[in-house]
Short mmCIF file of the C-alpha atoms (twelve columns), coordinates in Angstrom:
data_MODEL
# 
_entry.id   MODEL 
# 
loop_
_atom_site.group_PDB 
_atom_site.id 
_atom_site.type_symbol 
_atom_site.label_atom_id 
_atom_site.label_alt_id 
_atom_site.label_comp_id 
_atom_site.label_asym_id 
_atom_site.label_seq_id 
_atom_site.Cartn_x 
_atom_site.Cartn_y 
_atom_site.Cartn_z 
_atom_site.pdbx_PDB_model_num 
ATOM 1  C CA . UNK A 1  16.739  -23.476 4.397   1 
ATOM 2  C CA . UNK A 2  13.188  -22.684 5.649   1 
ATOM 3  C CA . UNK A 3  9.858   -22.489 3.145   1 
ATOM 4  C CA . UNK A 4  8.210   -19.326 2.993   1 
ATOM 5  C CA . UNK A 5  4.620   -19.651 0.957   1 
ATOM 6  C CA . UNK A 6  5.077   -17.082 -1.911  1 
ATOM 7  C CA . UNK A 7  1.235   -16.505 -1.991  1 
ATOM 8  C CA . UNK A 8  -1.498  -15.977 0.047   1 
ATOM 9  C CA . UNK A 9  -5.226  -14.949 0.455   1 
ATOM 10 C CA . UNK A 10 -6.224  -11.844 2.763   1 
ATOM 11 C CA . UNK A 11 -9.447  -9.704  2.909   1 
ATOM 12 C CA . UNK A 12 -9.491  -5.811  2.020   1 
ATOM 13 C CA . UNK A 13 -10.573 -3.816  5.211   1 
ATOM 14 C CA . UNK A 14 -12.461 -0.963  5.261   1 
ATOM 15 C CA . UNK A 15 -10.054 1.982   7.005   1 
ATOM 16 C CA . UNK A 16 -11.358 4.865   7.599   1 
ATOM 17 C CA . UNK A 17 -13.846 6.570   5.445   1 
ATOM 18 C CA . UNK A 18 -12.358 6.749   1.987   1 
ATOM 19 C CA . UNK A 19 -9.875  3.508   2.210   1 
ATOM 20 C CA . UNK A 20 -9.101  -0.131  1.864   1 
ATOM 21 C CA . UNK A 21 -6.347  -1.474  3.609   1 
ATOM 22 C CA . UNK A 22 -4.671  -4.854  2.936   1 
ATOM 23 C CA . UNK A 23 -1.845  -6.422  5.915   1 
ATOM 24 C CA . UNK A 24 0.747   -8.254  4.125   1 
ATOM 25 C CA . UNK A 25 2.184   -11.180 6.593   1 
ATOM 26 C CA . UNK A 26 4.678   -9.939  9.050   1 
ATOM 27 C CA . UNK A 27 7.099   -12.469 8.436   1 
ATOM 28 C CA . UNK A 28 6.796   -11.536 4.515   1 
ATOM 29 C CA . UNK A 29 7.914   -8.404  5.734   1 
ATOM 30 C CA . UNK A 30 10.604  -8.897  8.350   1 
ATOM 31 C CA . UNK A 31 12.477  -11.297 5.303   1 
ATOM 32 C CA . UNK A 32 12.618  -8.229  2.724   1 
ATOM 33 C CA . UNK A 33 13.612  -5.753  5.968   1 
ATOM 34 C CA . UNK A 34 10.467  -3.449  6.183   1 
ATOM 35 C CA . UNK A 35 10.171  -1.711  8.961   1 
ATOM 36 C CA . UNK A 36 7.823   0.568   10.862  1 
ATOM 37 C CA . UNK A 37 7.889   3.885   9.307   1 
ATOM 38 C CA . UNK A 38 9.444   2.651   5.799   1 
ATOM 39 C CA . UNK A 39 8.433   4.501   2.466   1 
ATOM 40 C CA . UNK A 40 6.509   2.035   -0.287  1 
ATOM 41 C CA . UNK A 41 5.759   3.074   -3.335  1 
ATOM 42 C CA . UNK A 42 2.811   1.787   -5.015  1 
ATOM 43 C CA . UNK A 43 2.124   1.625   -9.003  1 
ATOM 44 C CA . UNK A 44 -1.377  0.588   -10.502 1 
ATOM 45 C CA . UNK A 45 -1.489  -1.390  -13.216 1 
ATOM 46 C CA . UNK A 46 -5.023  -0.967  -14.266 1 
ATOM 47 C CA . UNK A 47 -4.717  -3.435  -17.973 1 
ATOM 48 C CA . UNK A 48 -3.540  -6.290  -15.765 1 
ATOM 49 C CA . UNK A 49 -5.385  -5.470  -12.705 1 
ATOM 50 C CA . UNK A 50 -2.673  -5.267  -10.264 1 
ATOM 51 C CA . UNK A 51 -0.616  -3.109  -7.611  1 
ATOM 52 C CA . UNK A 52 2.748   -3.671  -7.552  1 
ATOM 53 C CA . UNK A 53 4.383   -2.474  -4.182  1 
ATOM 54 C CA . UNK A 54 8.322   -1.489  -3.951  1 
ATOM 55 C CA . UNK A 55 9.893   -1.722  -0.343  1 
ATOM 56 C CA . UNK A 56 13.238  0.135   -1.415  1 
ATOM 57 C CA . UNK A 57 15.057  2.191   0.732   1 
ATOM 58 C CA . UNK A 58 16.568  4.658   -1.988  1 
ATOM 59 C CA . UNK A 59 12.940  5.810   -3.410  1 
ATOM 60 C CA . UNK A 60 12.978  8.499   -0.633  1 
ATOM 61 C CA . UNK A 61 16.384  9.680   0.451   1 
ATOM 62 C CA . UNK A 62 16.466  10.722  3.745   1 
ATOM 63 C CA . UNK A 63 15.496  14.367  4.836   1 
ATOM 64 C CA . UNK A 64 13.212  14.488  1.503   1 
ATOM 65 C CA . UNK A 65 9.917   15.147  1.780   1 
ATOM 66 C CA . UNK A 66 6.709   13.199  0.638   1 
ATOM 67 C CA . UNK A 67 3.941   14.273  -1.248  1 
ATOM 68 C CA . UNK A 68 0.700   14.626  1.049   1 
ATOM 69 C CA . UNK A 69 -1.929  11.847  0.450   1 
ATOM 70 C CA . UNK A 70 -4.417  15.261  -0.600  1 
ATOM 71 C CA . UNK A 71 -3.297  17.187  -3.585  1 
ATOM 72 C CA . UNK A 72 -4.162  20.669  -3.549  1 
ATOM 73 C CA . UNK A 73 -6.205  20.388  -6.366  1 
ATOM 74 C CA . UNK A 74 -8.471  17.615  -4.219  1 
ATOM 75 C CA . UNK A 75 -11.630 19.019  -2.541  1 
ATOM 76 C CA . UNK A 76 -11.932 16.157  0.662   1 
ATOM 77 C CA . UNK A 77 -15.412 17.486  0.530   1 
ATOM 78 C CA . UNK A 78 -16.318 16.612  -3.157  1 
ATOM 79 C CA . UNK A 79 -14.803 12.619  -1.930  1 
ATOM 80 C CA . UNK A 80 -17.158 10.308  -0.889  1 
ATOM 81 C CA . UNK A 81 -17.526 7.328   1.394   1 
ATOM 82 C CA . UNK A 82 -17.006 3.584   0.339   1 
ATOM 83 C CA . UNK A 83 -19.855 2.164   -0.034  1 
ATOM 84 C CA . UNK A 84 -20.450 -0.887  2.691   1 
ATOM 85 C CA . UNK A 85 -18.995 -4.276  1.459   1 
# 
């Protein structure tokens, strides 16, 4: 049986203008079977200060459609830049 670590520290990255981006490990990954392309959804938990991230293939059956990052409501003109870390 081998020891995976069950926590670790990474840095937020800027990406882009309007994003921070977090890389889980690979191997993390590869054990749960994520794979390029794969759906996640993502819940915020503002009262505990957490995301909680689900890698599971029957959130988005296949042929459905996801929901654009932009709503329609969402002027990308009205967002602004993140500030410099």
């Amino acid at each position: 049986m081998s020891f995976m670590a069950k926590t670790t520290r990474r840095k937020l990255f800027l990406f882009g203008k309007y994003s921070l981006a977090l890389l889980p490990p690979k191997k993390w990954l590869s054990k749960i079977g994520v794979k390029v392309g794969d759906e996640v959804e993502i819940e915020l938990d503002s009262t505990k200060r957490r995301l909680i991230v689900r890698f599971d293939p029957k959130l988005l059956p296949e042929g459905k459609k996801t929901k654009k990052s932009v709503s329609p409501k969402t002027n990308p003109d009205d967002w602004e830049p993140i500030a410099e870390l």
